[in-house]
Coordinates of C-alpha atoms and ligand atoms in Angstrom, one line a residue:
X1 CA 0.0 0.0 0.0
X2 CA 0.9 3.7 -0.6
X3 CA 1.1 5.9 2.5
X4 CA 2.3 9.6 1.7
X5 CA 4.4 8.1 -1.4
X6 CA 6.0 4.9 0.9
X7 CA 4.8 1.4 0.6
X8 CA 3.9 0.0 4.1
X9 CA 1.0 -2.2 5.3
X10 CA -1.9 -1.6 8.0
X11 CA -0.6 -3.3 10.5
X12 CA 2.9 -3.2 11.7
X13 CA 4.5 -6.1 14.1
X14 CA 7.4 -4.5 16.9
X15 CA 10.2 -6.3 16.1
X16 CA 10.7 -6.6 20.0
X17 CA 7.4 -8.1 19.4
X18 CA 5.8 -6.1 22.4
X19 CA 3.2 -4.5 20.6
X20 CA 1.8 -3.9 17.4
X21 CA 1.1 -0.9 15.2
X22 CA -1.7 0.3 13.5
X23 CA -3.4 3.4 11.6
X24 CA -6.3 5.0 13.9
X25 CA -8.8 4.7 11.3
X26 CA -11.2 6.8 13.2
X27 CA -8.7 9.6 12.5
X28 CA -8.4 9.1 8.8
X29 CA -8.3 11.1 7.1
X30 CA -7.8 13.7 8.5
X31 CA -4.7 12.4 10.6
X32 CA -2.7 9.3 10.2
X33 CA -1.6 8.3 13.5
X34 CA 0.1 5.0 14.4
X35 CA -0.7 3.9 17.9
X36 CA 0.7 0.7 19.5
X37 CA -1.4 -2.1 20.7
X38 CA 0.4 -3.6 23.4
X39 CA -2.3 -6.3 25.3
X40 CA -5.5 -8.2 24.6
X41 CA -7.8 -5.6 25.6
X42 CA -6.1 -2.7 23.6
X43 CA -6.6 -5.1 20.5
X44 CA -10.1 -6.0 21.4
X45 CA -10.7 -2.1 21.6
X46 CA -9.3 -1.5 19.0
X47 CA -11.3 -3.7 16.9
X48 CA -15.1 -3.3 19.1
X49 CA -14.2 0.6 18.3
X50 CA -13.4 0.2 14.4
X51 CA -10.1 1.3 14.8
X52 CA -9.2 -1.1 12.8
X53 CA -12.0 -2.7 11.0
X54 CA -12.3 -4.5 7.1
X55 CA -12.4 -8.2 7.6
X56 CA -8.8 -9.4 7.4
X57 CA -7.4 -6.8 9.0
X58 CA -9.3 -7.4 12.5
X59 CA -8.7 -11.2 11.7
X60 CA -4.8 -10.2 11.5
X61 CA -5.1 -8.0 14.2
X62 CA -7.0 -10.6 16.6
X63 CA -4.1 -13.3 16.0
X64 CA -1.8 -10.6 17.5
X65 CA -4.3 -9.7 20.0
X66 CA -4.3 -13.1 21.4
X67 CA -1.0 -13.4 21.0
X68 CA 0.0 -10.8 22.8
X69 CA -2.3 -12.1 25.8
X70 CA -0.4 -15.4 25.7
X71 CA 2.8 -13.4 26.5
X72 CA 1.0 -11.8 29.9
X73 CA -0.7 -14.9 30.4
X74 CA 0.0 -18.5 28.4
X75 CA -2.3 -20.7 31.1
X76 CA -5.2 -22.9 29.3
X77 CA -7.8 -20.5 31.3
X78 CA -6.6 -17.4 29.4
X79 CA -5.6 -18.5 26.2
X80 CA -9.5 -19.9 26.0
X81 CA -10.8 -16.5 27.4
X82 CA -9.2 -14.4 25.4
X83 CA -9.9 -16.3 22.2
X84 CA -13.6 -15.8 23.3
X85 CA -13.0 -11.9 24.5
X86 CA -11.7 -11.2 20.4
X87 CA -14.3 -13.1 18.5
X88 CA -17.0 -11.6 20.4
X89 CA -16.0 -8.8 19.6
X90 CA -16.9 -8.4 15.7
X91 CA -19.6 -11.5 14.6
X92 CA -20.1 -10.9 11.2
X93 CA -16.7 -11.0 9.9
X94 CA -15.8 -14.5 9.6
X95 CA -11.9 -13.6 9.3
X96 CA -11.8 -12.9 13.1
X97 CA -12.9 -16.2 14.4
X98 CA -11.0 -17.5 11.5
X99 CA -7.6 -16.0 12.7
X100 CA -7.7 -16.6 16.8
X101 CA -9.2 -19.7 16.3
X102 CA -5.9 -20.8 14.1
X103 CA -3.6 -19.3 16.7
X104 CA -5.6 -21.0 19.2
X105 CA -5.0 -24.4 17.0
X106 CA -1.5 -23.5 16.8
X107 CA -0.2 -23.4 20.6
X108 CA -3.1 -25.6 22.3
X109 CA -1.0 -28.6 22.4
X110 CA 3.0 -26.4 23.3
X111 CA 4.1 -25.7 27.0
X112 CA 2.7 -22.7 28.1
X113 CA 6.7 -21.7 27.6
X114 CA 6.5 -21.5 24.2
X115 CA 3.2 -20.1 23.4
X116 CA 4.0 -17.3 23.0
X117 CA 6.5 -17.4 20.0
X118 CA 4.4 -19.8 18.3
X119 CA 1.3 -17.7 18.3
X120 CA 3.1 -14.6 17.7
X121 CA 4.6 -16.5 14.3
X122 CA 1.1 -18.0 13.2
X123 CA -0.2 -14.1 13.8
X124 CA 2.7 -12.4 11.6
X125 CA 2.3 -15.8 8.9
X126 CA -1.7 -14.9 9.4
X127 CA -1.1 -11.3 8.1
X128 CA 1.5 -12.6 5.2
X129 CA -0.6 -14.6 3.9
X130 CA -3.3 -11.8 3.6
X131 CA -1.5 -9.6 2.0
X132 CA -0.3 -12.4 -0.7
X133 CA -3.4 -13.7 -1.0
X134 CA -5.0 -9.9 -2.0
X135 CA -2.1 -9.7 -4.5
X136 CA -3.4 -12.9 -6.3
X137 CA -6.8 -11.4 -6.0
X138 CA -5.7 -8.0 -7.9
X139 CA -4.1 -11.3 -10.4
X140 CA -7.4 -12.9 -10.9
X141 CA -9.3 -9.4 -11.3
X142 CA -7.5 -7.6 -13.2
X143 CA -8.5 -9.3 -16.8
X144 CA -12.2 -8.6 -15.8
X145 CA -11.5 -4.7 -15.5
X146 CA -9.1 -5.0 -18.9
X147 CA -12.0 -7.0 -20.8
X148 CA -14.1 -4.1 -20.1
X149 CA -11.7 -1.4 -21.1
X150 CA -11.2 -3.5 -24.1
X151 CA -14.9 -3.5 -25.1
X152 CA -14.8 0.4 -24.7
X153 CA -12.0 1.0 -26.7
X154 CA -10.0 2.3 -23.9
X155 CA -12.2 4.9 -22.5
X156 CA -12.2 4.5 -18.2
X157 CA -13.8 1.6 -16.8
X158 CA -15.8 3.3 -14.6
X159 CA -16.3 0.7 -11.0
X160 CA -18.8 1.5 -8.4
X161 CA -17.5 0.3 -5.2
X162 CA -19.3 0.3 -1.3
X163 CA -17.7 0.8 2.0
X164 CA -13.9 0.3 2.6
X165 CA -12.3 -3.1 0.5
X166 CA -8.9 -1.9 0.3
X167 CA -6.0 -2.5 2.0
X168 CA -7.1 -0.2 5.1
X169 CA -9.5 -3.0 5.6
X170 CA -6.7 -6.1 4.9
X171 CA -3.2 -6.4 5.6
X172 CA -2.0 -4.7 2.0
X173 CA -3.6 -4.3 -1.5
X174 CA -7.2 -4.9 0.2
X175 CA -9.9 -7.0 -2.0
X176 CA -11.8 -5.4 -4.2
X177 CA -9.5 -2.6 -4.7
X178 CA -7.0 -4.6 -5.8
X179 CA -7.7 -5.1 -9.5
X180 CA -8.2 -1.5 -9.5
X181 CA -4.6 -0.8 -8.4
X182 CA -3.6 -3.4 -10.9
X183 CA -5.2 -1.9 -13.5
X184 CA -4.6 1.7 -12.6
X185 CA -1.1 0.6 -12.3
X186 CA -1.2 -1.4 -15.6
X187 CA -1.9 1.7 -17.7
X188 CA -5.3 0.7 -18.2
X189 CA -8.0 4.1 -17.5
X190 CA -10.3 3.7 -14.5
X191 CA -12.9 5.6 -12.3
X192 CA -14.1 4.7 -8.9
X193 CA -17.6 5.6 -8.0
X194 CA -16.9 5.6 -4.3
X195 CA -20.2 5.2 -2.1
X196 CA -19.9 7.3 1.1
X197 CA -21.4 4.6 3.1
X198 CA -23.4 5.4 5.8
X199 CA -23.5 5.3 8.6
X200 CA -19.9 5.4 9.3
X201 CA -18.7 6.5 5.8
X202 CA -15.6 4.4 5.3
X203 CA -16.0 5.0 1.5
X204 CA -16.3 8.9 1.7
X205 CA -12.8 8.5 4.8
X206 CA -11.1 6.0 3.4
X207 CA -11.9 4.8 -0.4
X208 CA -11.4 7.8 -1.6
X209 CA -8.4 8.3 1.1
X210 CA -6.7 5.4 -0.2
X211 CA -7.6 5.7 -4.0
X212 CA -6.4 9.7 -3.5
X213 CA -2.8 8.2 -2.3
X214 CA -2.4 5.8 -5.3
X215 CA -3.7 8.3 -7.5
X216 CA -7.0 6.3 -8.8
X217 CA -9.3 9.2 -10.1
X218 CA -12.9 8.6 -8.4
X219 CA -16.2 10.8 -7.1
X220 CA -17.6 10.2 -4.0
X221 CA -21.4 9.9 -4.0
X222 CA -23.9 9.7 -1.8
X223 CA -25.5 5.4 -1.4
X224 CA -28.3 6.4 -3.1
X225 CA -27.2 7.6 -6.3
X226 CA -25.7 4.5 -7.3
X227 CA -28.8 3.4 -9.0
X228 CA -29.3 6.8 -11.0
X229 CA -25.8 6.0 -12.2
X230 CA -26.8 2.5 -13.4
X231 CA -29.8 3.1 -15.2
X232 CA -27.8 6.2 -17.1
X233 CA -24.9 3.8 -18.3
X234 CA -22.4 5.2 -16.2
X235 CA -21.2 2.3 -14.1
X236 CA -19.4 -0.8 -16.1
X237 CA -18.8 -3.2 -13.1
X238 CA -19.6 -3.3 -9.3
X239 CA -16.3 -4.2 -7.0
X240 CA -17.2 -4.6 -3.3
X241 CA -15.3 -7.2 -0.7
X242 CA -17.2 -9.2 1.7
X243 CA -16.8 -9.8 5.2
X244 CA -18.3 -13.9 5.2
X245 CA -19.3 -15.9 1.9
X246 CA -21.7 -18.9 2.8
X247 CA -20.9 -21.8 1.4
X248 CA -23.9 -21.4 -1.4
X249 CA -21.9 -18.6 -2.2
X250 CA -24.4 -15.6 -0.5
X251 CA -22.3 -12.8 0.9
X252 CA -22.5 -10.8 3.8
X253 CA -21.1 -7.7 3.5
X254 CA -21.1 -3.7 4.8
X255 CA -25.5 -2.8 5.0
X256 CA -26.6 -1.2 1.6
X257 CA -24.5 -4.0 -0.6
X258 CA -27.6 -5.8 -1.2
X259 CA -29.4 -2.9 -2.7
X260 CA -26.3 -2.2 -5.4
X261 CA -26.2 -5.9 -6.0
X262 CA -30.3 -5.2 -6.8
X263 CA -29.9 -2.2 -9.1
X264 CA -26.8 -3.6 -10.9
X265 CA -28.9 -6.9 -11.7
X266 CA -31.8 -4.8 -12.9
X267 CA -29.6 -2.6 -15.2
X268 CA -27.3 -5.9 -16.6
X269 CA -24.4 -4.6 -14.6
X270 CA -21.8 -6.8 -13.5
X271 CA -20.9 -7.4 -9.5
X272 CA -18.2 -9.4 -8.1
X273 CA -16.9 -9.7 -5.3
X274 CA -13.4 -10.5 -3.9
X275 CA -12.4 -12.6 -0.9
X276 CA -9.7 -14.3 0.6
X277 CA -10.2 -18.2 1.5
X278 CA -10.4 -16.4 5.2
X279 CA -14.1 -15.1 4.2
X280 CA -15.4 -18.3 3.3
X281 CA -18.0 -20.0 6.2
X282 CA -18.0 -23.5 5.0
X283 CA -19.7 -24.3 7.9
X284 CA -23.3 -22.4 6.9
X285 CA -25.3 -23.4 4.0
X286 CA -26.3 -20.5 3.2
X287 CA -26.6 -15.9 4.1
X288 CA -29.4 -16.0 6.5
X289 CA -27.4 -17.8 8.8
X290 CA -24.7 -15.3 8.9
X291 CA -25.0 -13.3 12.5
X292 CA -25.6 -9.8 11.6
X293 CA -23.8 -7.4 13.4
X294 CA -26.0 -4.5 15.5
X295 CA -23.8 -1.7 16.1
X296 CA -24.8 1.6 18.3
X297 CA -27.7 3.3 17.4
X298 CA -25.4 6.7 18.0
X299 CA -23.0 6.0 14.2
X300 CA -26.5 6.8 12.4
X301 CA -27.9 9.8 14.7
X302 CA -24.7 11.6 14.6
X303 CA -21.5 12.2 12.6
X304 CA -17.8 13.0 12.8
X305 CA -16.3 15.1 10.3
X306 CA -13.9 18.0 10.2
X307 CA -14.6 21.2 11.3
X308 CA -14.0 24.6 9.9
X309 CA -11.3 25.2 12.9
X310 CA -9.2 21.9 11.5
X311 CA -11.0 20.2 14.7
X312 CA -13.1 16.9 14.5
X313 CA -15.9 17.0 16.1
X314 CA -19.1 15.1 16.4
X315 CA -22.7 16.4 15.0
X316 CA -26.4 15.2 16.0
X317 CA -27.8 14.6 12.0
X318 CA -31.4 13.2 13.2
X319 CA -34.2 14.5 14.7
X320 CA -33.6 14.6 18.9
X321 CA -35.9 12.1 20.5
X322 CA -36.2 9.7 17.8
X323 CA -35.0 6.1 18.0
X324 CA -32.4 4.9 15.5
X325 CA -31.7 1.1 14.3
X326 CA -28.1 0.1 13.0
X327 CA -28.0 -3.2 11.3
X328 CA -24.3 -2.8 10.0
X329 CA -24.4 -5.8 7.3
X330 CA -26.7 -7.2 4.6
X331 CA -26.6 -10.3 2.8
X332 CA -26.7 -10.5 -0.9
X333 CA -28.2 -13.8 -2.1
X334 CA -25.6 -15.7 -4.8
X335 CA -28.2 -15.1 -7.6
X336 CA -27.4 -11.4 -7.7
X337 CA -23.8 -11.9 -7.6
X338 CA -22.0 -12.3 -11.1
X339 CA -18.6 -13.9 -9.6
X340 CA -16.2 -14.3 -7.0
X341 CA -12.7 -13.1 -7.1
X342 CA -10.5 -15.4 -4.6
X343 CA -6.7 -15.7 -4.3
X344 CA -7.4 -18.7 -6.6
X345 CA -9.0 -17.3 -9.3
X346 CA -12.8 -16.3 -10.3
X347 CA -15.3 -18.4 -9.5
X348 CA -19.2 -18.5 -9.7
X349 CA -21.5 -17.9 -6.2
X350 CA -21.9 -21.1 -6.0
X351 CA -21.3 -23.9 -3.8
X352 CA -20.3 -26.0 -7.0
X353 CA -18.1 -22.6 -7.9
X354 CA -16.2 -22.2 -4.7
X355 CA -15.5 -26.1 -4.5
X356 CA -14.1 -26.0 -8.1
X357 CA -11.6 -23.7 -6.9
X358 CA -11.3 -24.9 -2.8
X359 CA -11.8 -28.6 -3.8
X360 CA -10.4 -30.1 -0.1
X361 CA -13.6 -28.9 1.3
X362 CA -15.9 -31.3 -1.0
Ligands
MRU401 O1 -17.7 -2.4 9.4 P1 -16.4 -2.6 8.5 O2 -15.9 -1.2 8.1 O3 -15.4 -3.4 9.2 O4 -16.9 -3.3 7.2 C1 -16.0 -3.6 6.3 C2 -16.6 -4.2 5.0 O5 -17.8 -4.4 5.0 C3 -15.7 -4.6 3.9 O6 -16.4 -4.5 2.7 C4 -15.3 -6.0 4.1 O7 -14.7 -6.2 5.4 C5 -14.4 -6.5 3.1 S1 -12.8 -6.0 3.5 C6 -11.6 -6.4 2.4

């Protein structure tokens, strides 16, 4: 990832290995400031808070959350309550309970003297492999965004994207903005329609943040134009990540998704979606068993944003009084979804599509 013109990634290990560092991303963007998480309940507030939030990034960073517990505490009685502290934490994203429970797997049968180590190296392999797997990903994408340009003769592709899939929500690259740095980086003209994303806007903060710093030209709009720009022509293909895929291939993923998925499928608009293995629930049949996260009715009744005096402060936007509800994911059936974009390749939403590529989980 590009960060004021220097490639690092989102999440940064201590070589000490005392603590880990990470972006504030309740600051972006207005300032990017590293703060160290040093203990299990600094990660776990870290990730309850959205500090650090996308689905492989809190998976990465709750593997060195419970790592760094095992080095306070290694006993059998911690190492199980922490692993339960993280994952309750976030329940939608499947990356999370992916992550600890694989650290968890990792030490369970080691002397409580060597947990430690060996959870802190499945947490830094953990975020390695993230951030190879959303390079393949950018791979496997990039000749759908190059078809397209192809068909239009070279004019920009023009990619409608919702909430934050890039590598503020991952380890590097992120997932659905991958291609698009591929491509971008390939010489190949694109445009990001970037969907603010209410309530908490991570496409308006940090889409646009991140596409800004690689130098992706994109327009921010407001969720509900995205259907105006369909019906006038004006999007090609729809790129969002996805924080669990069922094993029928439905996604779960940030709340207004399903309604793009909707409006692209009525205007014969394509929409994929990318993924690392990590997002994949083989364990549920299908979307309606994917928990969906309620967050605090307080991200839709006010806002933070940046005040004329270069403070941020926070604003009441609804009525005083009234009640608000804050359903923070929505499932899009596999129907509505055109393809999958995995580390592996593209895929249908299928069960029969994601076994073709992940074929030891027949
Ligand atoms: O609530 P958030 O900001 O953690 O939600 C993030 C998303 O919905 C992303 O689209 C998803 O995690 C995919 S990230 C590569």
């Amino acid at each position: 990832m590009r960060l004021g013109g220097e490639w690092t990634r989102s999440i940064r290990p201590i070589e000490d290995r005392s603590a880990i560092e990470i972006i504030d991303q309740t600051l972006l963007p207005w300032r990017v400031c590293w703060i160290r998480l040093a203990g299990l309940e600094e990660a776990a507030e870290a990730i309850s808070t959205m500090r650090v939030r996308g689905a492989p990034l809190i998976g990465a960073v709750g593997a060195f959350g419970l790592a760094l517990s095992l080095r306070a505490d290694p006993s059998d009685d911690a190492l199980d309550e922490a692993a339960e502290r993280l994952i309750a934490t976030r329940p939608t994203a499947v990356n999370l309970a992916w992550a600890v429970a694989r650290v968890v797997r990792a030490v369970r049968n080691l002397p409580r003297g060597d947990r430690f180590e060996a959870a802190w190296a499945e947490a830094s392999a953990i975020a390695d492999e993230d951030a190879l797997c959303c390079e393949a990903i950018g791979h496997h994408g990039l000749p759908l965004i190059a078809g397209i340009s192809q068909r239009k003769g070279g004019s920009p592709v023009n990619i409608l994207t919702h909430c934050n899939a890039g590598w503020l929500a991952t380890v590097d690259w992120g997932t659905a903005t991958a291609p698009i740095y591929r491509a971008h980086d390939a010489g190949i003209p694109v445009h990001v329609w970037v969907d603010e994303t209410r309530p908490r806007n991570q496409g308006a903060l940090l889409t646009a943040f991140e596409l800004a710093g690689h130098g992706v030209p994109h327009t921010v709009v407001a969720d509900n134009a995205g259907g105006h720009l369909m019906r006038r022509g004006e999007v090609d293909l729809v790129l969002v990540g996805t924080d669990r895929v069922a094993r029928n291939g439905d996604v779960a993923n940030k709340i207004g998704t399903y309604l793009k998925a909707l409006a692209a499928a009525d205007n014969g608009v394509p929409f994929w979606v990318a993924l690392p293995h990590s997002t994949i629930d083989w364990s549920l049949a299908s979307g309606e068993l994917i928990p969906i996260e309620e967050r605090s009715p307080a991200e839709v009744t006010e806002l933070a944003g940046l005040a004329e005096d270069g403070g941020v402060r926070r604003v009441r936007v609804a009525s005083p009084g009234s009640r608000a509800a804050n359903p923070a994911f929505d499932i899009t059936p596999a129907r509505l979804v055109s393809g999958l974009i995995t580390e592996r390749g593209r895929c249908p939403a299928s069960e029969a599509g994601l076994l073709s590529l992940y074929p030891d989980k027949a």
